[in-house]
Amino acid sequence: MSARDTDWDGVRLHVVTGKGGTGKTTVAGALALALAAGGRKVLLVEVEGRQGIAQLFDCAPLPYEERRVAVAPDGGDVYALAIDTEEALIEYLEMFYNLKRAGKAMTRLGVVDFVTAIAPGLRDVILTGKTSEAVRRRDPSGAFVYDAVVMDAPPTGRICKFLNVNEEVSGLAKVGPIRNHADTVMRVVRSPETVVHFVTLLEEMPVQEAMDGIAELRQVGLPVGGVIVNMEHPPLLDEEALAAAGNGELDTDAIVRGLKAAGLEHDAETIAVGLAAEAAEHARRTALQRREMERLRTLDRPRYVLPLLPDGMDLAGLYDLAQALRDQGAA
């Protein structure tokens, strides 16, 4: 399936954000695999310095260079880049001011931390600028080096400020390389080739944060992509049993008889009470998930649902999530 068969027709930069704890990095990795499937080349970028990509793909900590971390289904490669703010600032100084040697001296003196502390907008310009450069980069034949770039971005609460770099540097530089660099970044971020995807769980706070983040991006004219629901708990009971469990009306005597028929006669009554309590909790969670999904439907954005992996997250699970995204037309 090509990118032009999806909800993200022509998109080359996929920014992935979400409330902490929603599995944002995992979803970004699965999306990169899904986009690379079938022989494409995708870059997965990390900007928070946590080495989350290395942990996700079970590899050594990433240096500040683009390195292949996975082969996608049906061919295709996922490369990864963990952006180091210090190295990126030195690279920036060399590129725009020819100050590589000075940049290294600044690092030793701690001036890098000082610069990014007094001008935090500059840090975001550097991080987003490195990513947008990868989006625009072409090989000697004129073809794009990467078919797509996926950014594991900061959490939802900071995403608008992080991406809206023109606003962030407005008080820092009116003209010159910094302003020009910010303008170049914004041309990429605001283009039809960029979308911001929101990862959420089917719980009240993550859903509300995703809805607020989408509204904030729309208010400043930044592009919103899909909503990716992560770790959905599938219903394990039929509708009648869910209703009975939710209302506390499960027949525990019937459960006891079933346990004894299965040869579990010892403490069958105690086990039945525990099972009824678990069923009631399951019914409550199922009802919560359905309510939150209804709230997400009001957003009028594509939705993709990833299941809770019963065996936990590992590399095989990551490929399963990538396939789930492809099955839903996300790549």
PDB file of N, CA, C and O in Angstrom, residues 2 19-20 44 58 60 71 84 86 89 107 114 128 138 145 154 187 192 202 212 225 228 273 275 315:
ATOM      1  N   SER A   2       0.650   2.160  -0.868  1.00  0.00           N
ATOM      2  CA  SER A   2       1.467   3.371  -0.942  1.00  0.00           C
ATOM      3  C   SER A   2       0.874   4.451  -0.062  1.00  0.00           C
ATOM      4  O   SER A   2      -0.286   4.387   0.341  1.00  0.00           O
ATOM      5  N   LYS A  19      -0.170  12.381  25.615  1.00  0.00           N
ATOM      6  CA  LYS A  19       0.066  12.541  27.052  1.00  0.00           C
ATOM      7  C   LYS A  19       1.051  11.487  27.530  1.00  0.00           C
ATOM      8  O   LYS A  19       1.087  10.365  27.018  1.00  0.00           O
ATOM      9  N   GLY A  20       1.875  11.833  28.506  1.00  0.00           N
ATOM     10  CA  GLY A  20       2.813  10.870  29.065  1.00  0.00           C
ATOM     11  C   GLY A  20       2.110   9.613  29.535  1.00  0.00           C
ATOM     12  O   GLY A  20       1.046   9.694  30.164  1.00  0.00           O
ATOM     13  N   LEU A  44      13.121   7.682  11.816  1.00  0.00           N
ATOM     14  CA  LEU A  44      12.438   7.879  13.089  1.00  0.00           C
ATOM     15  C   LEU A  44      13.316   8.770  13.964  1.00  0.00           C
ATOM     16  O   LEU A  44      14.461   8.416  14.263  1.00  0.00           O
ATOM     17  N   ASP A  58      15.421  -2.505  20.944  1.00  0.00           N
ATOM     18  CA  ASP A  58      16.348  -3.421  21.622  1.00  0.00           C
ATOM     19  C   ASP A  58      17.750  -3.351  21.008  1.00  0.00           C
ATOM     20  O   ASP A  58      18.344  -4.363  20.635  1.00  0.00           O
ATOM     21  N   ALA A  60      21.684  -0.880  21.005  1.00  0.00           N
ATOM     22  CA  ALA A  60      22.552  -0.043  21.838  1.00  0.00           C
ATOM     23  C   ALA A  60      22.110   1.419  21.749  1.00  0.00           C
ATOM     24  O   ALA A  60      21.461   1.816  20.777  1.00  0.00           O
ATOM     25  N   VAL A  71      14.405  -3.665   9.865  1.00  0.00           N
ATOM     26  CA  VAL A  71      13.936  -3.969   8.515  1.00  0.00           C
ATOM     27  C   VAL A  71      12.425  -4.126   8.590  1.00  0.00           C
ATOM     28  O   VAL A  71      11.916  -4.887   9.419  1.00  0.00           O
ATOM     29  N   ASP A  84      20.841  15.001  19.727  1.00  0.00           N
ATOM     30  CA  ASP A  84      21.528  15.539  20.900  1.00  0.00           C
ATOM     31  C   ASP A  84      21.565  17.059  20.752  1.00  0.00           C
ATOM     32  O   ASP A  84      22.161  17.580  19.815  1.00  0.00           O
ATOM     33  N   GLU A  86      23.113  19.412  22.261  1.00  0.00           N
ATOM     34  CA  GLU A  86      24.452  19.990  22.287  1.00  0.00           C
ATOM     35  C   GLU A  86      25.138  19.840  20.925  1.00  0.00           C
ATOM     36  O   GLU A  86      25.655  20.804  20.352  1.00  0.00           O
ATOM     37  N   LEU A  89      23.442  21.953  18.285  1.00  0.00           N
ATOM     38  CA  LEU A  89      23.771  23.372  18.362  1.00  0.00           C
ATOM     39  C   LEU A  89      25.132  23.637  17.730  1.00  0.00           C
ATOM     40  O   LEU A  89      25.314  24.617  16.998  1.00  0.00           O
ATOM     41  N   THR A 107      30.658  24.187  24.542  1.00  0.00           N
ATOM     42  CA  THR A 107      30.174  22.987  25.206  1.00  0.00           C
ATOM     43  C   THR A 107      30.960  22.751  26.488  1.00  0.00           C
ATOM     44  O   THR A 107      30.393  22.479  27.544  1.00  0.00           O
ATOM     45  N   PHE A 114      23.547  27.397  28.927  1.00  0.00           N
ATOM     46  CA  PHE A 114      23.184  28.782  29.200  1.00  0.00           C
ATOM     47  C   PHE A 114      22.346  29.361  28.065  1.00  0.00           C
ATOM     48  O   PHE A 114      21.303  29.979  28.278  1.00  0.00           O
ATOM     49  N   THR A 128      13.585  20.997  15.778  1.00  0.00           N
ATOM     50  CA  THR A 128      12.674  20.897  14.638  1.00  0.00           C
ATOM     51  C   THR A 128      13.407  21.135  13.335  1.00  0.00           C
ATOM     52  O   THR A 128      13.066  20.549  12.303  1.00  0.00           O
ATOM     53  N   ARG A 138      17.731  15.614  -0.240  1.00  0.00           N
ATOM     54  CA  ARG A 138      17.678  14.850  -1.485  1.00  0.00           C
ATOM     55  C   ARG A 138      19.038  14.237  -1.784  1.00  0.00           C
ATOM     56  O   ARG A 138      20.075  14.757  -1.365  1.00  0.00           O
ATOM     57  N   VAL A 145      15.863  11.533   0.138  1.00  0.00           N
ATOM     58  CA  VAL A 145      16.607  10.472   0.820  1.00  0.00           C
ATOM     59  C   VAL A 145      15.655   9.575   1.606  1.00  0.00           C
ATOM     60  O   VAL A 145      15.784   8.352   1.607  1.00  0.00           O
ATOM     61  N   PRO A 154       7.611  15.950  21.712  1.00  0.00           N
ATOM     62  CA  PRO A 154       7.282  16.162  23.125  1.00  0.00           C
ATOM     63  C   PRO A 154       5.811  15.870  23.404  1.00  0.00           C
ATOM     64  O   PRO A 154       4.995  15.776  22.482  1.00  0.00           O
ATOM     65  N   ARG A 187       7.856  26.556   7.180  1.00  0.00           N
ATOM     66  CA  ARG A 187       7.342  26.196   5.848  1.00  0.00           C
ATOM     67  C   ARG A 187       7.121  24.690   5.753  1.00  0.00           C
ATOM     68  O   ARG A 187       6.160  24.242   5.117  1.00  0.00           O
ATOM     69  N   PRO A 192       1.305  20.897   3.511  1.00  0.00           N
ATOM     70  CA  PRO A 192       0.421  19.718   3.441  1.00  0.00           C
ATOM     71  C   PRO A 192       1.180  18.409   3.631  1.00  0.00           C
ATOM     72  O   PRO A 192       0.549  17.363   3.788  1.00  0.00           O
ATOM     73  N   LEU A 202      -8.040   5.109  26.030  1.00  0.00           N
ATOM     74  CA  LEU A 202      -9.472   5.351  26.190  1.00  0.00           C
ATOM     75  C   LEU A 202      -9.790   5.592  27.662  1.00  0.00           C
ATOM     76  O   LEU A 202     -10.503   4.841  28.325  1.00  0.00           O
ATOM     77  N   ASP A 212      -7.895  18.786  23.676  1.00  0.00           N
ATOM     78  CA  ASP A 212      -7.390  20.146  23.909  1.00  0.00           C
ATOM     79  C   ASP A 212      -6.209  20.454  22.992  1.00  0.00           C
ATOM     80  O   ASP A 212      -6.095  21.564  22.457  1.00  0.00           O
ATOM     81  N   GLY A 225      -3.365  15.415  12.216  1.00  0.00           N
ATOM     82  CA  GLY A 225      -3.503  14.157  11.494  1.00  0.00           C
ATOM     83  C   GLY A 225      -4.542  13.262  12.131  1.00  0.00           C
ATOM     84  O   GLY A 225      -5.692  13.643  12.302  1.00  0.00           O
ATOM     85  N   ILE A 228      -4.658   8.145  17.399  1.00  0.00           N
ATOM     86  CA  ILE A 228      -4.283   6.739  17.510  1.00  0.00           C
ATOM     87  C   ILE A 228      -4.570   6.273  18.939  1.00  0.00           C
ATOM     88  O   ILE A 228      -3.934   6.725  19.888  1.00  0.00           O
ATOM     89  N   VAL A 273     -16.611 -15.198  44.022  1.00  0.00           N
ATOM     90  CA  VAL A 273     -16.740 -13.788  44.426  1.00  0.00           C
ATOM     91  C   VAL A 273     -15.650 -12.948  43.757  1.00  0.00           C
ATOM     92  O   VAL A 273     -15.898 -11.841  43.259  1.00  0.00           O
ATOM     93  N   LEU A 275     -14.064 -13.637  40.932  1.00  0.00           N
ATOM     94  CA  LEU A 275     -14.343 -13.564  39.498  1.00  0.00           C
ATOM     95  C   LEU A 275     -15.448 -12.546  39.212  1.00  0.00           C
ATOM     96  O   LEU A 275     -15.384 -11.803  38.228  1.00  0.00           O
ATOM     97  N   LEU A 315       9.838  -6.538  20.697  1.00  0.00           N
ATOM     98  CA  LEU A 315      10.038  -6.220  19.283  1.00  0.00           C
ATOM     99  C   LEU A 315       8.978  -6.894  18.413  1.00  0.00           C
ATOM    100  O   LEU A 315       8.477  -6.289  17.448  1.00  0.00           O
TER     101      LEU A 315
END
